[in-house]
Coordinates of C-alpha atoms and ligand atoms in Angstrom, one line a residue:
M1181 CA -7.3 2.7 -37.3
I1182 CA -8.4 4.9 -34.0
S1183 CA -11.6 4.1 -32.5
E1184 CA -13.7 6.0 -29.9
G1185 CA -12.4 5.1 -26.5
D1186 CA -8.7 4.6 -27.7
L1187 CA -5.7 6.4 -26.0
V1188 CA -3.9 8.6 -28.0
L1189 CA -0.8 10.3 -27.8
V1190 CA -1.7 14.0 -29.9
Y1191 CA 2.1 15.2 -30.6
V1192 CA 2.2 19.1 -31.7
D1193 CA 6.0 19.4 -30.6
E1194 CA 7.7 18.3 -27.5
R1195 CA 6.6 20.8 -25.4
R1196 CA 2.7 20.4 -26.5
S1197 CA 1.7 16.5 -26.4
R1198 CA -1.0 15.4 -24.5
V1199 CA -2.5 12.0 -24.0
V1200 CA -6.4 12.1 -24.2
R1201 CA -9.2 9.6 -24.8
V1202 CA -11.0 10.0 -28.1
V1203 CA -14.6 10.9 -26.9
K1204 CA -17.0 11.9 -29.9
D1205 CA -18.1 15.3 -28.1
K1206 CA -14.9 16.5 -26.7
T1207 CA -12.3 18.9 -27.5
L1208 CA -8.5 19.0 -26.6
H1209 CA -7.3 22.6 -26.5
T1210 CA -4.0 23.6 -26.5
D1211 CA -2.2 27.0 -26.7
R1212 CA -1.8 26.3 -30.4
G1213 CA -5.2 25.7 -31.3
Y1214 CA -8.1 23.0 -30.4
L1215 CA -8.5 19.6 -31.9
R1216 CA -12.3 18.0 -31.9
L1217 CA -11.4 14.3 -30.8
G1218 CA -14.5 12.7 -32.6
E1219 CA -12.6 13.6 -35.8
L1220 CA -9.9 11.2 -34.8
V1221 CA -12.1 8.1 -35.3
G1222 CA -11.1 5.8 -38.4
L1223 CA -8.0 7.6 -38.6
E1224 CA -4.7 5.5 -39.0
W1225 CA -1.9 5.6 -36.3
G1226 CA 0.5 8.2 -37.1
A1227 CA -1.8 10.3 -39.3
K1228 CA -1.0 14.2 -39.4
V1229 CA -4.0 16.3 -38.4
R1230 CA -4.7 20.3 -38.0
L1231 CA -5.3 22.4 -34.7
S1232 CA -8.2 24.7 -35.5
T1233 CA -5.2 27.2 -36.4
G1234 CA -3.9 24.9 -39.0
V1235 CA -1.1 23.9 -37.0
A1236 CA -0.1 20.1 -37.5
A1237 CA -0.3 17.8 -35.1
Y1238 CA 0.1 13.7 -35.3
V1239 CA -2.1 11.1 -33.4
L1240 CA 0.3 8.3 -32.0
K1241 CA -0.4 5.3 -30.2
P1242 CA 1.4 6.3 -26.9
T1243 CA 3.8 3.9 -25.0
L1244 CA 3.4 3.0 -21.9
T1245 CA 5.9 5.7 -20.7
D1246 CA 3.6 8.1 -22.4
L1247 CA 0.6 6.9 -20.7
M1248 CA 2.7 6.6 -17.1
L1249 CA 4.1 10.3 -17.4
R1250 CA 1.0 12.2 -19.0
L1251 CA -1.8 10.2 -17.9
F1252 CA -1.4 9.1 -14.4
R1253 CA -2.5 11.4 -11.4
R1254 CA 0.7 11.2 -9.3
A1255 CA 0.2 10.9 -5.7
T1256 CA 3.9 10.2 -4.4
Q1257 CA 7.3 10.6 -5.7
V1258 CA 7.7 8.1 -8.4
I1259 CA 10.6 5.5 -9.6
Y1260 CA 11.8 7.0 -13.3
P1261 CA 11.4 4.7 -16.7
K1262 CA 15.6 4.9 -16.4
D1263 CA 15.4 3.4 -13.3
I1264 CA 12.5 1.0 -13.7
A1265 CA 14.1 -0.3 -16.8
Y1266 CA 17.0 -1.4 -14.9
M1267 CA 14.7 -2.8 -12.2
I1268 CA 13.0 -5.1 -14.4
L1269 CA 16.1 -6.5 -16.3
Q1270 CA 17.8 -7.5 -13.2
S1271 CA 14.8 -8.7 -11.9
N1272 CA 14.4 -11.4 -14.7
V1273 CA 10.5 -10.8 -14.8
G1274 CA 8.5 -11.6 -17.8
E1275 CA 5.2 -13.4 -18.9
G1276 CA 4.0 -15.3 -15.6
S1277 CA 5.9 -14.2 -12.8
R1278 CA 4.3 -13.8 -9.7
V1279 CA 5.8 -10.4 -7.9
V1280 CA 5.3 -8.5 -4.7
E1281 CA 5.9 -4.9 -4.6
A1282 CA 5.6 -2.2 -1.8
G1283 CA 4.8 0.7 -1.5
V1284 CA 2.6 0.8 -4.8
G1285 CA 2.4 4.6 -4.3
T1286 CA 1.7 6.3 -8.1
G1287 CA 1.8 2.9 -9.6
F1288 CA 4.4 3.8 -11.8
L1289 CA 6.5 0.4 -11.0
T1290 CA 3.2 -1.2 -10.5
A1291 CA 2.3 -0.5 -14.0
V1292 CA 5.3 -1.7 -15.7
L1293 CA 5.5 -4.7 -13.6
A1294 CA 1.9 -5.7 -14.9
W1295 CA 2.9 -5.2 -18.3
F1296 CA 5.8 -7.7 -18.2
V1297 CA 4.0 -10.3 -16.0
G1298 CA 1.5 -10.6 -18.6
R1299 CA -2.1 -12.0 -18.7
S1300 CA -0.7 -15.3 -17.0
G1301 CA 1.5 -13.2 -14.2
R1302 CA 0.4 -11.4 -11.4
V1303 CA 1.4 -8.5 -9.3
Y1304 CA 0.5 -8.0 -5.5
G1305 CA 1.5 -4.5 -4.3
Y1306 CA 1.5 -3.6 -0.7
E1307 CA 0.5 -0.1 0.0
I1308 CA -0.1 1.4 3.7
N1309 CA -1.9 4.7 2.5
D1310 CA -5.3 3.9 1.2
E1311 CA -5.5 7.2 -0.6
Y1312 CA -2.9 6.1 -2.7
V1313 CA -4.1 2.7 -2.8
K1314 CA -7.1 4.4 -4.6
V1315 CA -5.0 6.6 -7.1
A1316 CA -2.7 3.7 -8.1
S1317 CA -6.1 1.7 -8.9
V1318 CA -7.4 4.3 -10.8
N1319 CA -4.3 5.0 -13.0
L1320 CA -3.9 0.8 -13.8
E1321 CA -7.6 0.7 -14.5
S1322 CA -7.2 3.8 -17.1
V1323 CA -4.6 1.7 -18.9
G1324 CA -6.1 -1.6 -18.8
L1325 CA -3.5 -3.3 -16.9
S1326 CA -5.7 -3.6 -13.5
D1327 CA -6.8 -7.3 -13.8
R1328 CA -3.0 -8.4 -13.5
V1329 CA -2.7 -6.5 -10.3
L1330 CA -3.9 -6.9 -6.5
I1331 CA -3.4 -3.9 -4.4
K1332 CA -3.8 -4.6 -0.6
N1333 CA -3.9 -1.8 2.0
K1334 CA -1.5 -3.2 4.0
D1335 CA 1.9 -2.7 5.8
I1336 CA 4.5 -5.0 4.3
T1337 CA 6.4 -4.9 7.7
Q1338 CA 3.9 -7.2 9.0
G1339 CA 4.3 -9.8 6.7
I1340 CA 3.9 -11.1 2.8
D1341 CA 0.9 -13.1 2.4
E1342 CA 2.1 -14.7 -0.8
S1343 CA 4.4 -17.4 -1.3
D1344 CA 6.8 -19.2 -4.1
L1345 CA 7.1 -15.4 -5.6
D1346 CA 10.0 -14.9 -8.4
A1347 CA 10.8 -11.6 -7.3
V1348 CA 10.1 -9.1 -4.5
F1349 CA 10.4 -5.2 -5.1
L1350 CA 10.7 -2.7 -2.4
D1351 CA 10.3 1.3 -2.8
M1352 CA 9.9 2.3 0.8
P1353 CA 11.6 4.2 3.4
N1354 CA 12.5 0.9 5.5
P1355 CA 13.2 -1.9 3.2
W1356 CA 15.4 -3.9 5.6
D1357 CA 12.1 -4.2 7.5
V1358 CA 10.7 -6.6 5.3
F1359 CA 13.9 -8.7 5.2
P1360 CA 12.5 -11.4 7.8
H1361 CA 9.5 -12.2 5.5
L1362 CA 11.6 -12.9 2.6
G1363 CA 12.0 -16.3 3.4
S1364 CA 8.5 -17.5 3.7
S1365 CA 7.2 -15.8 0.3
L1366 CA 10.2 -15.8 -2.4
K1367 CA 11.6 -18.9 -4.2
P1368 CA 15.2 -19.3 -3.0
S1369 CA 17.9 -17.7 -5.5
S1370 CA 15.1 -15.1 -6.2
P1371 CA 15.7 -11.3 -7.0
V1372 CA 15.1 -8.6 -4.2
I1373 CA 15.5 -5.2 -5.7
M1374 CA 15.2 -2.3 -3.8
F1375 CA 14.9 1.7 -4.6
V1376 CA 16.0 4.1 -2.2
P1377 CA 16.6 7.8 -2.9
S1378 CA 19.7 8.6 -0.4
V1379 CA 22.5 7.4 0.4
N1380 CA 21.8 6.9 4.0
Q1381 CA 19.2 4.4 3.3
V1382 CA 22.1 2.5 1.1
L1383 CA 24.1 2.1 4.1
R1384 CA 21.2 1.1 6.3
V1385 CA 20.4 -1.6 3.8
L1386 CA 24.0 -2.7 3.5
E1387 CA 24.0 -3.0 7.2
H1388 CA 20.8 -5.5 7.7
V1389 CA 21.9 -7.3 4.8
K1390 CA 24.9 -8.2 6.5
E1391 CA 23.1 -9.0 9.5
F1392 CA 20.0 -11.0 7.8
R1393 CA 23.0 -13.4 6.0
R1394 CA 20.4 -14.5 3.1
L1395 CA 20.8 -11.8 0.7
V1396 CA 24.0 -12.3 -1.7
N1397 CA 24.9 -11.0 -5.3
V1398 CA 24.5 -7.4 -3.7
N1399 CA 24.7 -4.6 -6.2
V1400 CA 24.2 -1.1 -5.7
S1401 CA 23.8 1.4 -8.8
E1402 CA 22.9 4.8 -9.6
I1403 CA 21.5 5.1 -13.2
I1404 CA 22.2 8.5 -14.8
L1405 CA 20.2 9.8 -17.9
R1406 CA 21.3 12.7 -19.8
E1407 CA 19.1 13.9 -22.1
F1408 CA 19.9 15.8 -25.3
Q1409 CA 18.0 18.8 -27.1
T1410 CA 17.3 17.6 -30.5
C1411 CA 18.0 21.2 -32.2
P1412 CA 20.6 20.4 -35.1
D1413 CA 22.0 23.8 -34.8
A1414 CA 22.7 23.8 -31.0
L1415 CA 23.1 19.7 -30.1
R1416 CA 23.7 19.7 -26.9
P1417 CA 22.7 18.4 -23.4
K1418 CA 19.3 19.9 -22.1
S1419 CA 19.7 22.5 -19.4
V1420 CA 17.2 21.5 -16.8
G1421 CA 16.2 18.2 -15.8
V1422 CA 15.7 15.5 -13.1
T1423 CA 19.2 15.6 -11.7
H1424 CA 18.8 12.7 -8.9
T1425 CA 16.3 10.1 -8.4
G1426 CA 17.4 7.3 -6.4
Y1427 CA 19.9 4.3 -5.9
I1428 CA 19.0 0.7 -7.2
I1429 CA 20.1 -2.0 -4.7
T1430 CA 19.9 -5.8 -6.2
S1431 CA 20.3 -8.9 -4.5
R1432 CA 19.6 -12.4 -4.4
L1433 CA 17.7 -14.6 -1.6
T1434 CA 19.9 -17.6 -0.4
K1435 CA 18.0 -21.1 0.6
E1436 CA 19.3 -20.6 4.0
Ligands
LIG1285 C1 8.0 6.8 -3.1 S1 6.4 5.9 -3.4 C2 6.6 4.4 -4.0 C3 6.5 4.7 -5.7 C4 6.1 3.8 -6.6 N1 7.4 2.8 -6.4 C5 6.0 4.5 -7.9 O1 6.9 4.2 -9.0 O2 4.6 4.9 -8.2 C6 6.5 5.1 -1.2 C7 5.3 4.4 -1.3 O3 5.7 3.2 -0.1 C8 4.5 3.2 0.7 N2 4.9 2.7 2.1 C9 5.7 3.1 3.0 N3 5.8 2.0 3.7 C10 5.0 1.2 3.6 C11 4.7 -0.1 4.1 N4 5.4 -0.5 5.4 N5 4.0 -0.9 3.5 C12 3.2 -0.5 2.6 N6 3.6 0.4 1.8 C13 4.6 1.4 2.4 C14 4.3 4.9 1.0 O4 2.8 5.2 1.5 C15 4.4 5.4 -0.2 O5 3.1 5.3 -1.2

């Protein structure tokens, strides 16, 4: 059942679906009509409702991806779900993991990490821009994940405060400047996962990996996702979409 205060994905069609919080006196306006949100209280998830014009809509329970893409305020470039999914799987992060992440930016990756580490895990986020710290904090609060995350307004190249970590994630222009701090903060054998938007940065990472000598099992990947339009009469890839996101570098820290 939908209760007051719940976040709901009001789905009209692919172009008209919005995540809203159910507040009794609020109204959702769309170009197909409006919906009084108070009327959603007590409905079952997935129920069909009618906009003021009679157009049908469905009230769906938002996934974490829905919340990130449709509710979060974006302040920076973000890591897209297709890349995050691969990064998470390669990192082996799960219930109870303790991980460090930099930079936090909008908090897309932070939210997914918080989701996967669960109630008993912890995400320590480093972000040099205090404006982004605020944006990410509000975003995480809005989806109820902030109690699993500690965001610090700190430059991670100056050091990592935590030790015995299970993984480190770096989405920042110069991840190689964090390498000197990995040995004292990360459990040996644990993954170091980097995301960089340009090939030039991949090359610099690889040069520094060679010099640093404590990262092995290094892999560089690009995840290409091709979305299709779902029209049965013209089933084909969408003609417009996100064409480039970035490169994922996965690696493992050795003992010495
Ligand atoms: C592309 S954004 C991160 C986006 C984030 N991964 C997401 O999915 O929403 C890169 C962030 O790194 C931060 N940053 C850059 N250098 C940093 C450093 N030395 N320490 C901490 N944060 C840093 C920037 O301020 C910026 O917010």
